[in-house]
């Protein structure tokens, strides 16, 4: 989880310091060290990721324990396993960020 959360934090604008601490913008105009990234536990953290993905022009759909992100008309990321909703959303967001990092221009 920790490695995945660091990848998400970088996507969200965090930077990694020399001693591998995450410098994360806690609020506008401030950067603070954050040891415990909570994307996998806290809806407030995770919904910021969803909103950033949507701001890039992608559609995120969340219904029950199913989460989908439309990459293109033909390509989608879908998690529909029988898991908690927050886990499904977290997994799709992480998979999207991996895809995005490989495919962004």
PDB file of N, CA, C and O in Angstrom, residues 1 3 6-8 10 27 37 43 46 53 56 74 78 86 90 92 97-98:
ATOM      1  N   UNK A   1       0.813  -1.199   0.000  1.00  0.00           N
ATOM      2  CA  UNK A   1       0.000   0.000   0.000  1.00  0.00           C
ATOM      3  C   UNK A   1       0.859   1.266   0.000  1.00  0.00           C
ATOM      4  O   UNK A   1       0.517   2.223  -0.659  1.00  0.00           O
ATOM      5  N   UNK A   3       3.851   1.943  -1.208  1.00  0.00           N
ATOM      6  CA  UNK A   3       4.408   2.294  -2.521  1.00  0.00           C
ATOM      7  C   UNK A   3       3.320   2.833  -3.433  1.00  0.00           C
ATOM      8  O   UNK A   3       3.518   3.840  -4.117  1.00  0.00           O
ATOM      9  N   UNK A   6       2.436   6.347  -2.507  1.00  0.00           N
ATOM     10  CA  UNK A   6       3.451   7.317  -2.926  1.00  0.00           C
ATOM     11  C   UNK A   6       3.286   7.658  -4.406  1.00  0.00           C
ATOM     12  O   UNK A   6       3.438   8.808  -4.804  1.00  0.00           O
ATOM     13  N   UNK A   7       2.961   6.660  -5.219  1.00  0.00           N
ATOM     14  CA  UNK A   7       2.730   6.907  -6.643  1.00  0.00           C
ATOM     15  C   UNK A   7       1.523   7.815  -6.825  1.00  0.00           C
ATOM     16  O   UNK A   7       1.544   8.750  -7.624  1.00  0.00           O
ATOM     17  N   UNK A   8       0.468   7.558  -6.053  1.00  0.00           N
ATOM     18  CA  UNK A   8      -0.725   8.414  -6.109  1.00  0.00           C
ATOM     19  C   UNK A   8      -0.376   9.826  -5.656  1.00  0.00           C
ATOM     20  O   UNK A   8      -0.785  10.810  -6.277  1.00  0.00           O
ATOM     21  N   UNK A  10       2.456  11.413  -5.823  1.00  0.00           N
ATOM     22  CA  UNK A  10       3.205  12.110  -6.879  1.00  0.00           C
ATOM     23  C   UNK A  10       2.259  12.594  -7.967  1.00  0.00           C
ATOM     24  O   UNK A  10       2.385  13.709  -8.465  1.00  0.00           O
ATOM     25  N   UNK A  27      -2.834  22.066   2.095  1.00  0.00           N
ATOM     26  CA  UNK A  27      -3.820  23.044   1.645  1.00  0.00           C
ATOM     27  C   UNK A  27      -3.126  24.064   0.769  1.00  0.00           C
ATOM     28  O   UNK A  27      -1.901  24.116   0.719  1.00  0.00           O
ATOM     29  N   UNK A  37       0.019   8.504   4.309  1.00  0.00           N
ATOM     30  CA  UNK A  37      -0.855   8.790   3.182  1.00  0.00           C
ATOM     31  C   UNK A  37      -2.080   7.896   3.316  1.00  0.00           C
ATOM     32  O   UNK A  37      -1.962   6.706   3.551  1.00  0.00           O
ATOM     33  N   UNK A  43     -12.067   8.517   2.377  1.00  0.00           N
ATOM     34  CA  UNK A  43     -12.796   8.981   1.188  1.00  0.00           C
ATOM     35  C   UNK A  43     -12.401  10.398   0.802  1.00  0.00           C
ATOM     36  O   UNK A  43     -12.374  10.737  -0.376  1.00  0.00           O
ATOM     37  N   UNK A  46      -9.243  10.096  -1.198  1.00  0.00           N
ATOM     38  CA  UNK A  46      -9.460   9.374  -2.450  1.00  0.00           C
ATOM     39  C   UNK A  46     -10.299  10.177  -3.435  1.00  0.00           C
ATOM     40  O   UNK A  46     -10.031  10.169  -4.640  1.00  0.00           O
ATOM     41  N   UNK A  53      -8.590  13.085 -11.720  1.00  0.00           N
ATOM     42  CA  UNK A  53      -8.747  12.257 -12.922  1.00  0.00           C
ATOM     43  C   UNK A  53      -9.836  12.845 -13.811  1.00  0.00           C
ATOM     44  O   UNK A  53      -9.658  12.974 -15.029  1.00  0.00           O
ATOM     45  N   UNK A  56      -8.897  15.840 -15.838  1.00  0.00           N
ATOM     46  CA  UNK A  56      -8.080  15.537 -17.009  1.00  0.00           C
ATOM     47  C   UNK A  56      -8.937  15.090 -18.189  1.00  0.00           C
ATOM     48  O   UNK A  56      -8.415  14.783 -19.254  1.00  0.00           O
ATOM     49  N   UNK A  74     -13.140   2.861 -26.604  1.00  0.00           N
ATOM     50  CA  UNK A  74     -12.972   1.415 -26.660  1.00  0.00           C
ATOM     51  C   UNK A  74     -12.329   0.832 -25.408  1.00  0.00           C
ATOM     52  O   UNK A  74     -12.396  -0.358 -25.176  1.00  0.00           O
ATOM     53  N   UNK A  78     -11.911  -1.327 -15.232  1.00  0.00           N
ATOM     54  CA  UNK A  78     -13.059  -1.683 -14.400  1.00  0.00           C
ATOM     55  C   UNK A  78     -12.602  -2.585 -13.264  1.00  0.00           C
ATOM     56  O   UNK A  78     -11.869  -3.551 -13.485  1.00  0.00           O
ATOM     57  N   UNK A  86     -14.569   1.487  -1.327  1.00  0.00           N
ATOM     58  CA  UNK A  86     -13.360   2.312  -1.273  1.00  0.00           C
ATOM     59  C   UNK A  86     -12.166   1.557  -1.860  1.00  0.00           C
ATOM     60  O   UNK A  86     -11.313   2.141  -2.522  1.00  0.00           O
ATOM     61  N   UNK A  90     -10.081   2.856  -5.055  1.00  0.00           N
ATOM     62  CA  UNK A  90      -8.636   2.996  -4.863  1.00  0.00           C
ATOM     63  C   UNK A  90      -7.874   2.212  -5.930  1.00  0.00           C
ATOM     64  O   UNK A  90      -6.947   2.729  -6.562  1.00  0.00           O
ATOM     65  N   UNK A  92      -8.867   1.139  -8.919  1.00  0.00           N
ATOM     66  CA  UNK A  92      -9.025   1.694 -10.263  1.00  0.00           C
ATOM     67  C   UNK A  92      -8.224   2.981 -10.412  1.00  0.00           C
ATOM     68  O   UNK A  92      -7.581   3.198 -11.440  1.00  0.00           O
ATOM     69  N   UNK A  97      -3.570   5.680 -12.780  1.00  0.00           N
ATOM     70  CA  UNK A  97      -2.340   6.466 -12.663  1.00  0.00           C
ATOM     71  C   UNK A  97      -1.180   5.724 -13.314  1.00  0.00           C
ATOM     72  O   UNK A  97      -0.359   6.342 -14.020  1.00  0.00           O
ATOM     73  N   UNK A  98      -1.103   4.419 -13.148  1.00  0.00           N
ATOM     74  CA  UNK A  98      -0.070   3.644 -13.834  1.00  0.00           C
ATOM     75  C   UNK A  98      -0.218   3.791 -15.349  1.00  0.00           C
ATOM     76  O   UNK A  98       0.761   4.028 -16.050  1.00  0.00           O
TER      77      UNK A  98
END
